[in-house]
PDB file of N, CA, C and O and ligand atoms in Angstrom:
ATOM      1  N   UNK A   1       0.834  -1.192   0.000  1.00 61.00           N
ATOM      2  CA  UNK A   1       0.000   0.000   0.000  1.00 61.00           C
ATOM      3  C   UNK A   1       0.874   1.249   0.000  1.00 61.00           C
ATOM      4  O   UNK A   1       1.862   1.244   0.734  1.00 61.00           O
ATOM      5  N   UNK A   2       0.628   2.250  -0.702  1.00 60.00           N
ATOM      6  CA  UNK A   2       1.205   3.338  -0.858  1.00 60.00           C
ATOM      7  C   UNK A   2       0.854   4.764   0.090  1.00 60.00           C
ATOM      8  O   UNK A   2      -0.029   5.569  -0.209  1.00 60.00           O
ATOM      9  N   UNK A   3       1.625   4.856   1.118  1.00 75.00           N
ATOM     10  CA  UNK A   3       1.525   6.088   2.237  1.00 75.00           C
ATOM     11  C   UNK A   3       2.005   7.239   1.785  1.00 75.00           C
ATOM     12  O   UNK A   3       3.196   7.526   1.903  1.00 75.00           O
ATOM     13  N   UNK A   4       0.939   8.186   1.099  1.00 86.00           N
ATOM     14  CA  UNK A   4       1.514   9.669   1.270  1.00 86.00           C
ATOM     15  C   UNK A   4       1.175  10.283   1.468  1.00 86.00           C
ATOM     16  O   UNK A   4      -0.035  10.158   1.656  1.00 86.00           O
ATOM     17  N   UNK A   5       1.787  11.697   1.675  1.00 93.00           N
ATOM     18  CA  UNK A   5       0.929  13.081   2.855  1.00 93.00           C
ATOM     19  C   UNK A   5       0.870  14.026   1.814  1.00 93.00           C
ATOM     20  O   UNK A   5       1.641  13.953   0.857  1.00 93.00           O
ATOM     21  N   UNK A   6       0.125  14.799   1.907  1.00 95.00           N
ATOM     22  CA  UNK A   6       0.174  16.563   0.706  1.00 95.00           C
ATOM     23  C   UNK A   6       1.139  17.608   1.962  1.00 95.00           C
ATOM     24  O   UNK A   6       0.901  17.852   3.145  1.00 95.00           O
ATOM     25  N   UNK A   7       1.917  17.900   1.331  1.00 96.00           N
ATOM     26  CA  UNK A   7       2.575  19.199   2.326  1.00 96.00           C
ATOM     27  C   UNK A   7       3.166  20.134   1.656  1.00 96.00           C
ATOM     28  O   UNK A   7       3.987  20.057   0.742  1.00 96.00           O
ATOM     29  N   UNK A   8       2.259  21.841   2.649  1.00 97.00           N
ATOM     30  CA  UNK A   8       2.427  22.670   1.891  1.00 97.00           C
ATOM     31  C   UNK A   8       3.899  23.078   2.119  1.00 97.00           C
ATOM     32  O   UNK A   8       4.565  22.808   3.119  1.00 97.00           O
ATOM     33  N   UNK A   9       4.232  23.651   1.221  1.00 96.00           N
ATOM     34  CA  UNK A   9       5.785  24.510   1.112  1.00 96.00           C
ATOM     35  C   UNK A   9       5.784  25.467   1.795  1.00 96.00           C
ATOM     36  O   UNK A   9       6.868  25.854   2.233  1.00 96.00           O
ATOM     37  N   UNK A  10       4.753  26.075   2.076  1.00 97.00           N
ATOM     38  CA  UNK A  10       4.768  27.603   2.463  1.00 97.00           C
ATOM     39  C   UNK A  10       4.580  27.100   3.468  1.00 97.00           C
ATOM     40  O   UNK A  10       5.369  26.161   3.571  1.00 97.00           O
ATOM     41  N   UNK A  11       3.636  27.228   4.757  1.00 98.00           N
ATOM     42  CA  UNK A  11       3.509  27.216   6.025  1.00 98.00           C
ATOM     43  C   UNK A  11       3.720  25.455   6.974  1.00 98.00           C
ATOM     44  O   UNK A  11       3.630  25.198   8.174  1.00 98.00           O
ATOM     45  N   UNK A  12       4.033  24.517   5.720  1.00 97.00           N
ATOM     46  CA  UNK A  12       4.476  23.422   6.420  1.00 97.00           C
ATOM     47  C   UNK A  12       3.049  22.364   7.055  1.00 97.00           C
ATOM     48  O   UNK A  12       3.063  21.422   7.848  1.00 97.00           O
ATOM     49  N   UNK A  13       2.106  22.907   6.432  1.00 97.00           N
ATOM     50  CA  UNK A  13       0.922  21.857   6.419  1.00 97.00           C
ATOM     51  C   UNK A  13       0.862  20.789   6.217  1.00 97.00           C
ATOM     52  O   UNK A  13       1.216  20.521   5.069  1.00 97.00           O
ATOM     53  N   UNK A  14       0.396  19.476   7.138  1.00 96.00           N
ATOM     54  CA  UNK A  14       0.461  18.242   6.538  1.00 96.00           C
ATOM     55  C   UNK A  14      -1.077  17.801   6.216  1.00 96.00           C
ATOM     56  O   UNK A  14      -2.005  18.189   6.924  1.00 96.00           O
ATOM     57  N   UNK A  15      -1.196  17.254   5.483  1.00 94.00           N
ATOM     58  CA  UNK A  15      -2.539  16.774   5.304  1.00 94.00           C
ATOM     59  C   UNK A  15      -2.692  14.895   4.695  1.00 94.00           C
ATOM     60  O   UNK A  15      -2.116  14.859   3.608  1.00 94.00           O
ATOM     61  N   UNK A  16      -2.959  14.211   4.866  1.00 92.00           N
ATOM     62  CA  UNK A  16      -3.440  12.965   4.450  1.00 92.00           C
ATOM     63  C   UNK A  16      -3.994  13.038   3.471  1.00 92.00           C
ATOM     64  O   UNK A  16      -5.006  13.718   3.304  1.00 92.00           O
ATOM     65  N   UNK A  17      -3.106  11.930   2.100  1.00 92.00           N
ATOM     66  CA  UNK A  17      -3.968  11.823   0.683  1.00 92.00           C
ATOM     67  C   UNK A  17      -5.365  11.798   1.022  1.00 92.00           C
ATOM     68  O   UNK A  17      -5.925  11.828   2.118  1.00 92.00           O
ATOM     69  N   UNK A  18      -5.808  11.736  -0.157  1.00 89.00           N
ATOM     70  CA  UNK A  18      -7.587  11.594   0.054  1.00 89.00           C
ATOM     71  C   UNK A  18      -7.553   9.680  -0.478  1.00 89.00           C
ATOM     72  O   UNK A  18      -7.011   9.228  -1.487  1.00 89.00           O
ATOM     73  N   UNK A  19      -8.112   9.113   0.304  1.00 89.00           N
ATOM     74  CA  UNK A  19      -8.275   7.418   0.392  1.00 89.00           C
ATOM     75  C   UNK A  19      -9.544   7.294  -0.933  1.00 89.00           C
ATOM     76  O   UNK A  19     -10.588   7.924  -1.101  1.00 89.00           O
ATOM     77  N   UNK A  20      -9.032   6.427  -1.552  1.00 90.00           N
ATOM     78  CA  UNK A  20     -10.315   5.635  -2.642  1.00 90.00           C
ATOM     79  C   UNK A  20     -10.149   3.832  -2.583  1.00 90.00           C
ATOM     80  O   UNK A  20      -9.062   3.260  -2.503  1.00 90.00           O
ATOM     81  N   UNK A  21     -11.334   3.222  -2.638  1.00 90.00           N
ATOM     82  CA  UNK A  21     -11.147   2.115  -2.901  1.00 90.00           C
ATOM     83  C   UNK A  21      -9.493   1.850  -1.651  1.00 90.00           C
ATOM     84  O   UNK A  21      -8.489   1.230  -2.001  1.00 90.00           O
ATOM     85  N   UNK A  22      -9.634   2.345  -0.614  1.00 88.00           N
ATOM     86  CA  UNK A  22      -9.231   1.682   0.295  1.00 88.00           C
ATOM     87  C   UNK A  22      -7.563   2.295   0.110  1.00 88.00           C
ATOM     88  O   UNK A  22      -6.861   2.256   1.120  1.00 88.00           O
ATOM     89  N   UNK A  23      -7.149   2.677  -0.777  1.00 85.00           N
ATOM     90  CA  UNK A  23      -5.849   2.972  -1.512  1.00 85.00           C
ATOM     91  C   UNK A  23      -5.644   4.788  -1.331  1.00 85.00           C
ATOM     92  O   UNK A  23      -6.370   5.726  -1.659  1.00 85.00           O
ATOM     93  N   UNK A  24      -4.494   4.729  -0.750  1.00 86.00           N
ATOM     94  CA  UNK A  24      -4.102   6.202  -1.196  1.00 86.00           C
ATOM     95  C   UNK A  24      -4.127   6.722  -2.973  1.00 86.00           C
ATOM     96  O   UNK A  24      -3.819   6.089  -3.983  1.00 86.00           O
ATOM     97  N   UNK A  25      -4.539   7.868  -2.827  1.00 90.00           N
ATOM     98  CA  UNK A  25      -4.580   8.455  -4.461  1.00 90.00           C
ATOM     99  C   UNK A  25      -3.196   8.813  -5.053  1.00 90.00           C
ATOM    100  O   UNK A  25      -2.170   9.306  -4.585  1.00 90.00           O
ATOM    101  N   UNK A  26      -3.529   8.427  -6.107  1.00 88.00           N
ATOM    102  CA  UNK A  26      -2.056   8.846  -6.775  1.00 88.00           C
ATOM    103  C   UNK A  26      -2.507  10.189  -7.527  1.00 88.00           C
ATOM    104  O   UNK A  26      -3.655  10.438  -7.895  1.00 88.00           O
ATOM    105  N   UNK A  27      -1.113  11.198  -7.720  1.00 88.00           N
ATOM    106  CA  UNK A  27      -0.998  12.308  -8.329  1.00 88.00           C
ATOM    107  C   UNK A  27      -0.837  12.121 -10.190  1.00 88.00           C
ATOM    108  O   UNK A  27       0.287  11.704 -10.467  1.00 88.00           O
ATOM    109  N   UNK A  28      -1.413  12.269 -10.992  1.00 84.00           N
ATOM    110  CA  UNK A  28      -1.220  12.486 -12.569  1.00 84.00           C
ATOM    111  C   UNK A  28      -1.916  13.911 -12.951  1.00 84.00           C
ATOM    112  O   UNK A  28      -2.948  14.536 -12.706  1.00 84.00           O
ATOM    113  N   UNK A  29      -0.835  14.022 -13.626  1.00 83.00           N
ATOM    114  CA  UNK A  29      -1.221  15.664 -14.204  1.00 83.00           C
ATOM    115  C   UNK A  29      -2.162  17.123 -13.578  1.00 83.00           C
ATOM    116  O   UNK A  29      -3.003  17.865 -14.085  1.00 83.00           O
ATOM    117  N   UNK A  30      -1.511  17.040 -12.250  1.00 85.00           N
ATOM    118  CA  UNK A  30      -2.256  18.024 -11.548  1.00 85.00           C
ATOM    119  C   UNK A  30      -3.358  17.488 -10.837  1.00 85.00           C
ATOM    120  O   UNK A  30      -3.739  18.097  -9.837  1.00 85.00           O
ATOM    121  N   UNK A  31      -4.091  16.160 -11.283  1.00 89.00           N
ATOM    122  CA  UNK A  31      -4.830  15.865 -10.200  1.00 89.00           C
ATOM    123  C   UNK A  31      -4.891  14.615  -9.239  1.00 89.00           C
ATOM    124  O   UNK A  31      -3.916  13.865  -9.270  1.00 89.00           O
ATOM    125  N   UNK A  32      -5.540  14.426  -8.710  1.00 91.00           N
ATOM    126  CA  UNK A  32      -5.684  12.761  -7.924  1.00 91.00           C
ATOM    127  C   UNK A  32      -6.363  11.623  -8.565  1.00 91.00           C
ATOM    128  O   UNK A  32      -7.507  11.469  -8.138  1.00 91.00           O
ATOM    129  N   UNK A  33      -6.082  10.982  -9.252  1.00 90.00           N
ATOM    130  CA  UNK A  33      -6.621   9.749  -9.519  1.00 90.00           C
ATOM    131  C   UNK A  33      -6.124   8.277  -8.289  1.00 90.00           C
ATOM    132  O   UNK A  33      -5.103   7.995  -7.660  1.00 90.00           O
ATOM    133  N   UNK A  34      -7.639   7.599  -8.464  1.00 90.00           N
ATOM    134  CA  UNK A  34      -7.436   6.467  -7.979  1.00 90.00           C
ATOM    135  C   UNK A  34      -6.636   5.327  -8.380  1.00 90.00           C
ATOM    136  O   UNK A  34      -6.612   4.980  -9.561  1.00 90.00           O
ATOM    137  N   UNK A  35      -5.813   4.566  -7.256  1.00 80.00           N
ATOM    138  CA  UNK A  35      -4.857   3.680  -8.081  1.00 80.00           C
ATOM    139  C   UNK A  35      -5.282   2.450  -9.018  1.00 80.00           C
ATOM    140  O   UNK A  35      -4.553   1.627  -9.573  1.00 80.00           O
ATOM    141  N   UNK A  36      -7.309   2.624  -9.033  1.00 84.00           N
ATOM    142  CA  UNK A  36      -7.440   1.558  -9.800  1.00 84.00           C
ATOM    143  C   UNK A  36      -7.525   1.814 -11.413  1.00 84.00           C
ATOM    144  O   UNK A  36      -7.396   1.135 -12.433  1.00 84.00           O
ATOM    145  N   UNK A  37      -7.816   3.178 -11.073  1.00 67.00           N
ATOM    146  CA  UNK A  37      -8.075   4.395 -12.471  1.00 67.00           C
ATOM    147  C   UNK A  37      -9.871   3.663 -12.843  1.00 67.00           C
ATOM    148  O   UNK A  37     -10.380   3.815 -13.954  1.00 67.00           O
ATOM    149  N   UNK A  38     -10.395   3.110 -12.003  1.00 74.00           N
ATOM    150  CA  UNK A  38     -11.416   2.753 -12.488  1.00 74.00           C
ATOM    151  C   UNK A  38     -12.214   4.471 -12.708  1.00 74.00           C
ATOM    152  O   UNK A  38     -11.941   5.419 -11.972  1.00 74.00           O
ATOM    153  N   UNK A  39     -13.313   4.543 -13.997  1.00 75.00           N
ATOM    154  CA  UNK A  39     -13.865   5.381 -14.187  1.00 75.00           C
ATOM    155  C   UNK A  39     -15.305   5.829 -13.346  1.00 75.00           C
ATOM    156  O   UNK A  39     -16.095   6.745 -13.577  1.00 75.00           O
ATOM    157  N   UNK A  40     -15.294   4.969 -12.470  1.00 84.00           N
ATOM    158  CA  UNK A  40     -16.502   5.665 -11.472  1.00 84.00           C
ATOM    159  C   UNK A  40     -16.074   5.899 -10.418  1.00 84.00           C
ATOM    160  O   UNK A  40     -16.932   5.799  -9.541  1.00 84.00           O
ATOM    161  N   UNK A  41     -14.814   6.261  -9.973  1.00 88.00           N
ATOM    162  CA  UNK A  41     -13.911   6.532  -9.075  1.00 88.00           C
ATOM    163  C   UNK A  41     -13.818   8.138  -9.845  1.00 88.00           C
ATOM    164  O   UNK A  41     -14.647   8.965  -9.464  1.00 88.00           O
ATOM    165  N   UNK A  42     -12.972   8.485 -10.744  1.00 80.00           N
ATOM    166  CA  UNK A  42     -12.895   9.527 -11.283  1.00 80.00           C
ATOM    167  C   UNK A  42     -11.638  10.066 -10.625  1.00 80.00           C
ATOM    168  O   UNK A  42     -10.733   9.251 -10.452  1.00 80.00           O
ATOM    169  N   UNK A  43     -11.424  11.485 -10.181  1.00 85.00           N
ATOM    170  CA  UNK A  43     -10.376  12.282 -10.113  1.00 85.00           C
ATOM    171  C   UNK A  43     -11.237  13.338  -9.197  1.00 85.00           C
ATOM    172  O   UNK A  43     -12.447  13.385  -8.978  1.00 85.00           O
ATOM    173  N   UNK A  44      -9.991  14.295  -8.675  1.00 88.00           N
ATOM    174  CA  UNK A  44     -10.386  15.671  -8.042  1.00 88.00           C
ATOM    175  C   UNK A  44      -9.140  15.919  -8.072  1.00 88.00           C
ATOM    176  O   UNK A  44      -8.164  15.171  -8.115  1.00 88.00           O
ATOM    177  N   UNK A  45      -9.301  17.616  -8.031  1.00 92.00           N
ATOM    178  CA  UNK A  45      -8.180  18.424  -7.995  1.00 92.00           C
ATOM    179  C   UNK A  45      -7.331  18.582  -6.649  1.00 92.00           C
ATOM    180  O   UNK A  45      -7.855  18.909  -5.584  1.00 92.00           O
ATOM    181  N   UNK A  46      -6.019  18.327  -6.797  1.00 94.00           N
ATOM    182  CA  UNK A  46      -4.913  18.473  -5.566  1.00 94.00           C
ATOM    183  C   UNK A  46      -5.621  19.465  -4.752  1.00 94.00           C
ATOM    184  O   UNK A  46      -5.886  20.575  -5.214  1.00 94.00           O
ATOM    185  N   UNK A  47      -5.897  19.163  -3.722  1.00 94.00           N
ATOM    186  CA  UNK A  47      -5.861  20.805  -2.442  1.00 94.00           C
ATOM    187  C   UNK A  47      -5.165  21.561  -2.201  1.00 94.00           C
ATOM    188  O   UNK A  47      -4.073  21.155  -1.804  1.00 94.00           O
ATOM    189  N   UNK A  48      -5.324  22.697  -2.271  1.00 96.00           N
ATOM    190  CA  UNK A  48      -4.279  24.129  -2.101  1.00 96.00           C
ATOM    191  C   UNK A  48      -4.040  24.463  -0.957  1.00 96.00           C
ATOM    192  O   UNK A  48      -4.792  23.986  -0.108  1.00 96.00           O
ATOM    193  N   UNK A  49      -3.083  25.264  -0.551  1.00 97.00           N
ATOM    194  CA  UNK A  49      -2.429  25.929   0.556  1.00 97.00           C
ATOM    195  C   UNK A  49      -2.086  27.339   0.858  1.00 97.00           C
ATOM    196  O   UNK A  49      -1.190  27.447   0.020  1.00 97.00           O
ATOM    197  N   UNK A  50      -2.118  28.172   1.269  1.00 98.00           N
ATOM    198  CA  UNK A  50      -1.450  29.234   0.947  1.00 98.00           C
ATOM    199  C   UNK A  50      -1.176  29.538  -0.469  1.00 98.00           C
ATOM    200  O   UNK A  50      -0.045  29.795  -0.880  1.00 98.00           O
ATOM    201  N   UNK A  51      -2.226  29.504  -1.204  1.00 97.00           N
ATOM    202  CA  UNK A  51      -2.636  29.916  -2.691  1.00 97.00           C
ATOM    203  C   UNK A  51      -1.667  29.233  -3.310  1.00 97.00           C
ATOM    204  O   UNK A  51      -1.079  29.873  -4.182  1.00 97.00           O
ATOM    205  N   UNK A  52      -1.304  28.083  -3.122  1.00 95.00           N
ATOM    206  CA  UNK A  52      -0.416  27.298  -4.123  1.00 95.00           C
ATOM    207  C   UNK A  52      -1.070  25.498  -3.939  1.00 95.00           C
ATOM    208  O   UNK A  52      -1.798  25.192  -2.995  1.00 95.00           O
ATOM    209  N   UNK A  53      -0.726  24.697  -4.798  1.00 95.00           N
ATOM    210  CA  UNK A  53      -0.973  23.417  -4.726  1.00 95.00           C
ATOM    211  C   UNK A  53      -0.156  22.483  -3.892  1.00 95.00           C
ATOM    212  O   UNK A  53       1.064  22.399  -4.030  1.00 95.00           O
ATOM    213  N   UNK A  54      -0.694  21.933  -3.212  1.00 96.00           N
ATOM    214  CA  UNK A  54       0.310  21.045  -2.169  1.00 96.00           C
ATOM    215  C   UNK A  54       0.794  20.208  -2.754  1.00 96.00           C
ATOM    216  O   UNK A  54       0.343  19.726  -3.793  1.00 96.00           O
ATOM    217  N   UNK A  55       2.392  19.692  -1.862  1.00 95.00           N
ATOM    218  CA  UNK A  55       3.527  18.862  -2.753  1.00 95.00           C
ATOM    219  C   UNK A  55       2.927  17.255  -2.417  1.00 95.00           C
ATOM    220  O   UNK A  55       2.290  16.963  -1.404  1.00 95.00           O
ATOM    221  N   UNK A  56       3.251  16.423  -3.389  1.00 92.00           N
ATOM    222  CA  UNK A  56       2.489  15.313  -3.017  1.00 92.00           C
ATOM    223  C   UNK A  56       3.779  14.442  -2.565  1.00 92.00           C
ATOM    224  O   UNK A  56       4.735  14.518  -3.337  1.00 92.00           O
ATOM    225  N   UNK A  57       3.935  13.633  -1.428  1.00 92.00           N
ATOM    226  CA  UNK A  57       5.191  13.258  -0.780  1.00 92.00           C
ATOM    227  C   UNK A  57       4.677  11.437  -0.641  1.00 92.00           C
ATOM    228  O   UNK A  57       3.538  10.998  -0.486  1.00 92.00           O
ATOM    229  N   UNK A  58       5.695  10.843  -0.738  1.00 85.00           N
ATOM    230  CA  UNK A  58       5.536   9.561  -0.129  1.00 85.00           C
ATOM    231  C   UNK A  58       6.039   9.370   0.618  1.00 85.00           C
ATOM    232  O   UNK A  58       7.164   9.863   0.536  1.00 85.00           O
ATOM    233  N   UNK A  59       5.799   8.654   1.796  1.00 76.00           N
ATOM    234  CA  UNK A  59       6.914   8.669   3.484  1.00 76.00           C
ATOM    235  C   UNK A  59       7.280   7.036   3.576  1.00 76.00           C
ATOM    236  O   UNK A  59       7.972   6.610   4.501  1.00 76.00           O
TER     237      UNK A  59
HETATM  238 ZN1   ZN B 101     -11.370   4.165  -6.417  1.00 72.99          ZN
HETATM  239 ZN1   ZN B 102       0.022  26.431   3.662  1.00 72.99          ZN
END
């Protein structure tokens, strides 16, 4: 299983991926897709921080 956190650059925010199908989300092209990529899962956009997009980290 894949553990990662969003953390902002600017003020040092940690936040917990957003969970699908039991699985942390993976990052592609600016947004979150699920690691099954199934299409009724879909996508959402990275969460912001201090008016920027949070870094997507694996620990
Ligand atoms: Zn899913
Ligand atoms: Zn921030």
């Amino acid at each position: 299983m894949i553990i990662a956190k969003l953390v902002c650059e600017v003020c040092g925010n940690e936040t917990d991926v957003p969970v699908c199908c039991e699985q942390s989300m993976i990052v592609k092209d600016d947004y979150m897709l699920c690691c099954c990529k199934s299409e009724d899962c879909g996508y959402q956009p990275i969460p912001e921080c201090c008016g920027q997009k949070m870094n997507y980290v694996r620990t």
